[in-house]
Structures are given as C-alpha cells and as structure tokens.
mmCIF file of C-alpha atoms in Angstrom:
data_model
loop_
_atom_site.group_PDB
_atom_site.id
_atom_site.type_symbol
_atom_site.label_atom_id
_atom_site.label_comp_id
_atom_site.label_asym_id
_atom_site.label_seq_id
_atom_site.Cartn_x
_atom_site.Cartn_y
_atom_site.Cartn_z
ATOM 1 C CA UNK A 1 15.292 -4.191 -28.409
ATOM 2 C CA UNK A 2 18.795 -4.465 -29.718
ATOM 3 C CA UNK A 3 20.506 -7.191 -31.338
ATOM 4 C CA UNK A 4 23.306 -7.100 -28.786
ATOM 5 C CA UNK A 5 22.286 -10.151 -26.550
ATOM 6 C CA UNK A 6 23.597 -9.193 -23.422
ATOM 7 C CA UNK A 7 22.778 -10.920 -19.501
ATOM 8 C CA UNK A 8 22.797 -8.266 -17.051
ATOM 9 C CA UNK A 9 22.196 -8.801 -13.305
ATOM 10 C CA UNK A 10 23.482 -11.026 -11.095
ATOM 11 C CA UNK A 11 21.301 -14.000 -12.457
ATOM 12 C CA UNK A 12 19.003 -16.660 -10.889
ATOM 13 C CA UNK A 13 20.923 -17.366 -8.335
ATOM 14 C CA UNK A 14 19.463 -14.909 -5.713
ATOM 15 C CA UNK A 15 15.680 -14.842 -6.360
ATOM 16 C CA UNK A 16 11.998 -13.282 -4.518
ATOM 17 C CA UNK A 17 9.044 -12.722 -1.459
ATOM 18 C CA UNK A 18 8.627 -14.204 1.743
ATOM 19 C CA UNK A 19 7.199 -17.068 2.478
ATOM 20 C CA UNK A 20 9.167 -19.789 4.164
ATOM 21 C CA UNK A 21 10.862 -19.181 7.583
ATOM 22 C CA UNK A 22 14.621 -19.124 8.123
ATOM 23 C CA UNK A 23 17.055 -20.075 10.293
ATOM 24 C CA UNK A 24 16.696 -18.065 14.064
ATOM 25 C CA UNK A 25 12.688 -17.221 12.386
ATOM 26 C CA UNK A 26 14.004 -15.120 9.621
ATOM 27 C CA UNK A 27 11.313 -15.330 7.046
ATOM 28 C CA UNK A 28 13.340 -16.904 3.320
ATOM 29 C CA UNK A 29 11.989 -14.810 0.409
ATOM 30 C CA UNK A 30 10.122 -16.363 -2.130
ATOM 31 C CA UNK A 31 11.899 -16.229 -5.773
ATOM 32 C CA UNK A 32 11.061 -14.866 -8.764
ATOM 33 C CA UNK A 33 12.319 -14.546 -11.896
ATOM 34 C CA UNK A 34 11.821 -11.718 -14.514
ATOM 35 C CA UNK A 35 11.896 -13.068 -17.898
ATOM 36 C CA UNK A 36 12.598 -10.793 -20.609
ATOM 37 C CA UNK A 37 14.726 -8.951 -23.597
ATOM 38 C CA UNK A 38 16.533 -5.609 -22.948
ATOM 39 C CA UNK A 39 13.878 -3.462 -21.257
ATOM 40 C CA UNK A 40 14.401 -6.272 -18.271
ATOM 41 C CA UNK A 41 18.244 -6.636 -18.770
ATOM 42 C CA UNK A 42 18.455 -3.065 -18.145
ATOM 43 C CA UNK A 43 20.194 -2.407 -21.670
ATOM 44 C CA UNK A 44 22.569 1.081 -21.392
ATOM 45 C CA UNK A 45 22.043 1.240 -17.333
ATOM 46 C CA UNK A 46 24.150 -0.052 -14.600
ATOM 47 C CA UNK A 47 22.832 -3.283 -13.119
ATOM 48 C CA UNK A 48 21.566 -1.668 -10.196
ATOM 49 C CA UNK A 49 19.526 0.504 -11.932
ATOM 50 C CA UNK A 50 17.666 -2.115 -14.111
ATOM 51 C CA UNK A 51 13.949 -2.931 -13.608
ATOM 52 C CA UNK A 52 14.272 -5.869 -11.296
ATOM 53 C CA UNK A 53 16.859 -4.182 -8.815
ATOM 54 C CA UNK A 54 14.517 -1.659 -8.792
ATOM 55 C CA UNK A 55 11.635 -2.981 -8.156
ATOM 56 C CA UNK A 56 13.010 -5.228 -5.687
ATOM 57 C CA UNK A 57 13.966 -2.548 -4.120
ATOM 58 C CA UNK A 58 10.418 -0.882 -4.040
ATOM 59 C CA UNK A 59 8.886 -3.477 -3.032
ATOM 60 C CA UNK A 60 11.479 -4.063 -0.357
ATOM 61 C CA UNK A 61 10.496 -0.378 1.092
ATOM 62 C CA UNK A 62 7.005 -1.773 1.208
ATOM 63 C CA UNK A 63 8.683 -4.069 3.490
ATOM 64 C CA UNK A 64 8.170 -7.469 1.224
ATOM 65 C CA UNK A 65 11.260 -9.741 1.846
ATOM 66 C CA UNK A 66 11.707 -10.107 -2.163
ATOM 67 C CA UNK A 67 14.726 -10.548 -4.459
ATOM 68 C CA UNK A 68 14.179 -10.964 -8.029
ATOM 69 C CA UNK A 69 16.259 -12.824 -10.135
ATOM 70 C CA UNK A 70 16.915 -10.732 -13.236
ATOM 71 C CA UNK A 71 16.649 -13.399 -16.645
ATOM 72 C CA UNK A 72 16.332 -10.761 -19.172
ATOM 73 C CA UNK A 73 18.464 -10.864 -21.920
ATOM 74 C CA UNK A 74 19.293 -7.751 -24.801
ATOM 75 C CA UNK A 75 18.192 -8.819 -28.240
ATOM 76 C CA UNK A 76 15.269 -11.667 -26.817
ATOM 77 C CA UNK A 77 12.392 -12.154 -28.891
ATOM 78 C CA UNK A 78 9.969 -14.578 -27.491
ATOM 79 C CA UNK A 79 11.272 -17.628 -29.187
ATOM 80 C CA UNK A 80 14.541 -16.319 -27.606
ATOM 81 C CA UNK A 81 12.760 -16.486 -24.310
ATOM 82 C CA UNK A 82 10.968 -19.733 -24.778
ATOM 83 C CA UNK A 83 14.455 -21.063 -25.748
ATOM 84 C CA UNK A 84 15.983 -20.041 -22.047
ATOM 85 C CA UNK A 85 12.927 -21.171 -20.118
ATOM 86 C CA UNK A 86 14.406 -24.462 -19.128
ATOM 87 C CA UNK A 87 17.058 -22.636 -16.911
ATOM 88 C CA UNK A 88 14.750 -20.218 -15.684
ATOM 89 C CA UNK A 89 12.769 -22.926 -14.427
ATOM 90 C CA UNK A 90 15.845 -24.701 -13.154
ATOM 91 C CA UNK A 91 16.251 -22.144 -10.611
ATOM 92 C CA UNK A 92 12.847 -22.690 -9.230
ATOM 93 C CA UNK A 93 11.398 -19.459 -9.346
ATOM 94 C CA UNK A 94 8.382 -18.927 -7.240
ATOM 95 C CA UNK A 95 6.472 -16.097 -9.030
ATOM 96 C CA UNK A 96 7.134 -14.697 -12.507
ATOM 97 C CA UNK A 97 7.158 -11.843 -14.794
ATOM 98 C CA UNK A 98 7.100 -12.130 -18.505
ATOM 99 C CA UNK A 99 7.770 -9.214 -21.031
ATOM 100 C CA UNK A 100 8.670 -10.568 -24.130
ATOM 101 C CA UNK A 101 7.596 -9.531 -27.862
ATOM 102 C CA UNK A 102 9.351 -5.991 -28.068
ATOM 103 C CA UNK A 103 11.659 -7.715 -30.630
ATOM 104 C CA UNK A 104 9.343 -9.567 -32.118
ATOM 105 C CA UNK A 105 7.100 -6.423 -32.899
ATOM 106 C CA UNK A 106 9.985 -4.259 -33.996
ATOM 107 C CA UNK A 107 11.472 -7.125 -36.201
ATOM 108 C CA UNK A 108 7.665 -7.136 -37.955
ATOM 109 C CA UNK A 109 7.237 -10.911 -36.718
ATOM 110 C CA UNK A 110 3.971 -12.258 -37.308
ATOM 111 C CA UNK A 111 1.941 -12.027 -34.422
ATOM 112 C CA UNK A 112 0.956 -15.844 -34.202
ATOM 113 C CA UNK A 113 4.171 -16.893 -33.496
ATOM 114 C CA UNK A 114 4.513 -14.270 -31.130
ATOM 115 C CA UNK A 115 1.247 -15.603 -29.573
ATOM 116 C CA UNK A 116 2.013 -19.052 -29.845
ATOM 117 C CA UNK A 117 5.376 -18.708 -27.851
ATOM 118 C CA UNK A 118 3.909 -16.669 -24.952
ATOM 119 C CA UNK A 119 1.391 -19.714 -25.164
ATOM 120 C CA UNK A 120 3.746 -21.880 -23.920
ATOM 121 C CA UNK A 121 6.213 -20.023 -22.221
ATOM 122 C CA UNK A 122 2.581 -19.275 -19.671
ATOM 123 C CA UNK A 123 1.762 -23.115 -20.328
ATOM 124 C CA UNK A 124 4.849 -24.485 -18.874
ATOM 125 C CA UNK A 125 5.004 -21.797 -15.569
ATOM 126 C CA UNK A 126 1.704 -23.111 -15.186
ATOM 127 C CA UNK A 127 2.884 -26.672 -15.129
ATOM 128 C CA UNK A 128 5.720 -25.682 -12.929
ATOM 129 C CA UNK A 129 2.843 -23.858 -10.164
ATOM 130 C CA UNK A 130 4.386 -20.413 -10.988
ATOM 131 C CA UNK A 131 1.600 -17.723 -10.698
ATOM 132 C CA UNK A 132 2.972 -15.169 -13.757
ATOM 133 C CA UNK A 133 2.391 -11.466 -14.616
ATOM 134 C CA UNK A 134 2.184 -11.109 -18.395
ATOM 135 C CA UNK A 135 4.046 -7.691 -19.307
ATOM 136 C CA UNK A 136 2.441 -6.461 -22.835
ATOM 137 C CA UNK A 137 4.178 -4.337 -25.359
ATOM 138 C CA UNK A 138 2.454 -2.590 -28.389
ATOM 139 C CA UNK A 139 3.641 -2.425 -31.834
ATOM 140 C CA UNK A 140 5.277 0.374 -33.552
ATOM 141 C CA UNK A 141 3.013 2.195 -36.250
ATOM 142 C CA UNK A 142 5.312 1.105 -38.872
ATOM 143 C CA UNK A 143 4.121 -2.316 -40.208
ATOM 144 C CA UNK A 144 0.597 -0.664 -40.708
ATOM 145 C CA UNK A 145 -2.753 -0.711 -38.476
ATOM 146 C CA UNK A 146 -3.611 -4.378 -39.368
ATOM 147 C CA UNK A 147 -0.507 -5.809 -37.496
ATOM 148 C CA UNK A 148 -0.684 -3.122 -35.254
ATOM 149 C CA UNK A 149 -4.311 -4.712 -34.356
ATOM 150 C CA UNK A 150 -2.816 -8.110 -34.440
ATOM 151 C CA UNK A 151 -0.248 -7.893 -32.456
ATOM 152 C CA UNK A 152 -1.802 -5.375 -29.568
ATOM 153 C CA UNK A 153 -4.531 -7.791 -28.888
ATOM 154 C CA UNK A 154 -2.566 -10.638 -28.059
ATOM 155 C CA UNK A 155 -1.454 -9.995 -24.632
ATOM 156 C CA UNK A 156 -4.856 -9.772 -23.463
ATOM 157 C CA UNK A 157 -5.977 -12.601 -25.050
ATOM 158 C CA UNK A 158 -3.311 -14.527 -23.522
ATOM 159 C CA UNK A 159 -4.302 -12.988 -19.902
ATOM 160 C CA UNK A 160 -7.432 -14.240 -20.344
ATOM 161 C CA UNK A 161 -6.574 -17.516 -21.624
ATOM 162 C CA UNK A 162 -4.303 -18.457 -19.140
ATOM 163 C CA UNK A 163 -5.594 -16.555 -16.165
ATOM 164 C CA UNK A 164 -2.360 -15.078 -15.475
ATOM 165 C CA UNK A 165 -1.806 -11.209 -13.775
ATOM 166 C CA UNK A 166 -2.177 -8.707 -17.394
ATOM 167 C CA UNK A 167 0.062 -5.742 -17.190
ATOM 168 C CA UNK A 168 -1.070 -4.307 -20.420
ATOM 169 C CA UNK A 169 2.150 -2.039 -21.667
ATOM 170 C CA UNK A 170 5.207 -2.237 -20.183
ATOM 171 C CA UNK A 171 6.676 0.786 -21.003
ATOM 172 C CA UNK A 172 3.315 2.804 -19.833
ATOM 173 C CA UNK A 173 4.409 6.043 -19.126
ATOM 174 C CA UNK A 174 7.639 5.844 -20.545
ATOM 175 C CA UNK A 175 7.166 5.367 -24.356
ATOM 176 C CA UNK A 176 6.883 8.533 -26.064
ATOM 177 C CA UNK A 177 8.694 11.163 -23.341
ATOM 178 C CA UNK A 178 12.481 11.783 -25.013
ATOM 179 C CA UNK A 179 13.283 12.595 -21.456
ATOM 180 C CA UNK A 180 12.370 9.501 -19.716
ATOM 181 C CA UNK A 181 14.572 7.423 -23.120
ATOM 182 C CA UNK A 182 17.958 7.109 -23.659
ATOM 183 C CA UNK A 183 19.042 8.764 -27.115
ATOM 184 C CA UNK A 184 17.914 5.462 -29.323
ATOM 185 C CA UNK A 185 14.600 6.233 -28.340
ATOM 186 C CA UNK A 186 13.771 2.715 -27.191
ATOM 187 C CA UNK A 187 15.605 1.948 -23.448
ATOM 188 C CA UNK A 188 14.544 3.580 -20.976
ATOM 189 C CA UNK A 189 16.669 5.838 -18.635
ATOM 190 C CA UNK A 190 16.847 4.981 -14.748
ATOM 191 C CA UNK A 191 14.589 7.384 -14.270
ATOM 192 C CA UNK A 192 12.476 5.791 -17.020
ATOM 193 C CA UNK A 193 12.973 2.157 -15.552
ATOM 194 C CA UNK A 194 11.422 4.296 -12.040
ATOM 195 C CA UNK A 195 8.420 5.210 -13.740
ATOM 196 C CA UNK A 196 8.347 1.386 -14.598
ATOM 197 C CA UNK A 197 8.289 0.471 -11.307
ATOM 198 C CA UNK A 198 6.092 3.100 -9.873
ATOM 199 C CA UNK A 199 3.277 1.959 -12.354
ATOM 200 C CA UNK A 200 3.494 -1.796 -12.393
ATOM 201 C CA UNK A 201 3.584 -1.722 -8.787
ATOM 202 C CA UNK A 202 -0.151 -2.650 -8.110
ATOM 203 C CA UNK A 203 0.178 -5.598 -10.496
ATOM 204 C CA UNK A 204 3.216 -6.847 -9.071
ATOM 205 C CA UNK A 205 1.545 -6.814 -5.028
ATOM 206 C CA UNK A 206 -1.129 -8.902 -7.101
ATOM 207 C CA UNK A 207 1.477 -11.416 -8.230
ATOM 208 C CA UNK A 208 2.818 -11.583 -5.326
ATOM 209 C CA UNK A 209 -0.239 -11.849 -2.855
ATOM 210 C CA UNK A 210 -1.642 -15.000 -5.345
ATOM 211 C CA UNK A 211 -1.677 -18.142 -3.474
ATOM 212 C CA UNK A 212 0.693 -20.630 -4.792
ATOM 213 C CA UNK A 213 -1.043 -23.497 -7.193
ATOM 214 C CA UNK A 214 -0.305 -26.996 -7.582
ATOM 215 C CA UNK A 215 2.622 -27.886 -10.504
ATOM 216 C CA UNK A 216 0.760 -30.180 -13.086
ATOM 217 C CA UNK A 217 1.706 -33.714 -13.218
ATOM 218 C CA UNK A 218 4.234 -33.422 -16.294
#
C-alpha cells in the first residue's frame, strides 16, 4: 500500500504447524508462508508486531506448534507477488496465505489482471500441494461503482474456482476506525494488525486443520 518495497520479518527461513515429529518426540511445525504487500510486511510496525508474528503467536496460545514465515513485501501488487512466488515456494511452505491486490486496487489496475495473477499464484500452490487461504481486499470508492463491482467480486470467484479457504476482507474490522490506522489512513496499527488476527482466526484453524493434497505432476 506504499511504493516503498520493503521485506520485513525474519523471512522463510523459519516457517508453520505441527505435523512431523522431532528429535526426542518433539512434534516439527509445519511451514507456512504469508504472501503479501505491506498489510503482511507489517509496514510502520516493528517486526514483532506484524500480522504473521502475531498470529503465530495466537495461534501458538491455542497451543498449535506454528511459525509463519512472513513473505510480504511494502509496495506488492499481485504481479509483484506472482513475480516472488518461485522463492516462496523454494522454501517449501506447507500451508499458505495470500493477500494481494491492495495495490492493485488503489493503483486503479484493471481487475482482470488482478484476477488473472491470483489465478496462478492459487494454480501453482496447488501444483506444489499447498492448501491456501485467499485474503480479499475491496476497492476504494474512487475509480467509481463499476470497478468497485469488478474488482470486489473477484476474490470470491477465485475461492470458488480454486477451492481454496476465502477470507473475504482482510482488513475487516480495521478499515474505516482512525483509531485502529496509522495517520496515512491505510496500515494498520498493532492494535489494528490484533483485530486482524482476532478475526481471521477461524479461517486460519481451517487452513490449518485441511489435510495435505498431493503436488501435481509438473
């Protein structure tokens, strides 16, 4: 949501949920990667206080042996993301969350190529067996209510065709209450990025509870 492209977090080196057991029976956590622009970098916040540390951390307290990989960069539209997937995917994630097309929406792309990216960007996780949660954004009134239209129904159509977890707003909650923004109106505050968490929680026990599926042959 800002031009600034900025990686924050400690990248996808240390990733999410357990699954496999350890050395001595520890359980090894099961990685995944959030994919996204600034609202996932945690633009204006300390790392620790960005989305994925915190809802690693929530989830954590729920006692799920997760760490999530934070691959959200400031400035990402979803060609940006597309772009990076390769080294997302390098890392092996596990699970996924995608929230891409703030840019895009703000920058008045059209909504097809917005679409069309997400397409693939789901396509490939697919092919790589990564069950995904599809973040959704909605468009500023700005451009008019034909691209607001547009663009607002393509997250669920995307869902749908790809049978992936919908989260339908990211910023649910959040968008709207000066208090829970920092002063550009657009990044949430840590207290913000908490609301985050609180409400995506359900969808992201649904990610995580979804039985692994076999990678495509590629």
């Amino acid at each position: 949501m800002t031009s600034r492209r900025v990686l924050l977090g400690a990248g996808l080196a240390g990733l999410a949920l357990t699954a496999l057991p350890g050395r001595g029976g520890a359980a090894a956590p099961l990685r995944l990667a959030a994919l996204g622009d600034s609202l996932t970098a945690g633009y204006g916040l300390p790392a620790a206080a960005a989305f994925p540390a915190r809802l690693e951390a929530a989830l954590r307290a729920e006692g799920r042996a997760v760490q999530i990989s934070n691959a959200g960069v400031s400035g990402d539209t979803s060609a940006d993301g597309l772009a990076r997937l390769d080294w997302v995917l390098s890392e092996r994630p596990q699970r996924a969350i995608v929230e891409l097309g703030a840019n895009d929406a703000l920058r008045g792309l059209d909504p097809k190529l917005t679409e069309a990216n997400l397409a693939t960007i789901l396509t490939r996780l697919a092919e790589a067996g990564i069950p995904t949660l599809l973040a959704g954004m909605l468009a500023p009134p700005n451009y008019g209510r034909a691209y607001e239209s547009a663009f607002n129904a393509l997250y669920a159509r995307l869902a749908q065709a790809h049978k992936v977890v919908l989260y339908p707003f990211f910023l649910d909650g959040v968008a709207g209450h000066p208090e829970l923004n920092q002063p550009d109106g657009l990044h949430p505050t840590a207290q913000g990025v908490e609301t985050i968490v609180a409400r995506i929680l359900p969808a992201v026990r649904t990610l995580l509870d979804h039985p692994p599926v076999p990678a495509r042959a590629g």
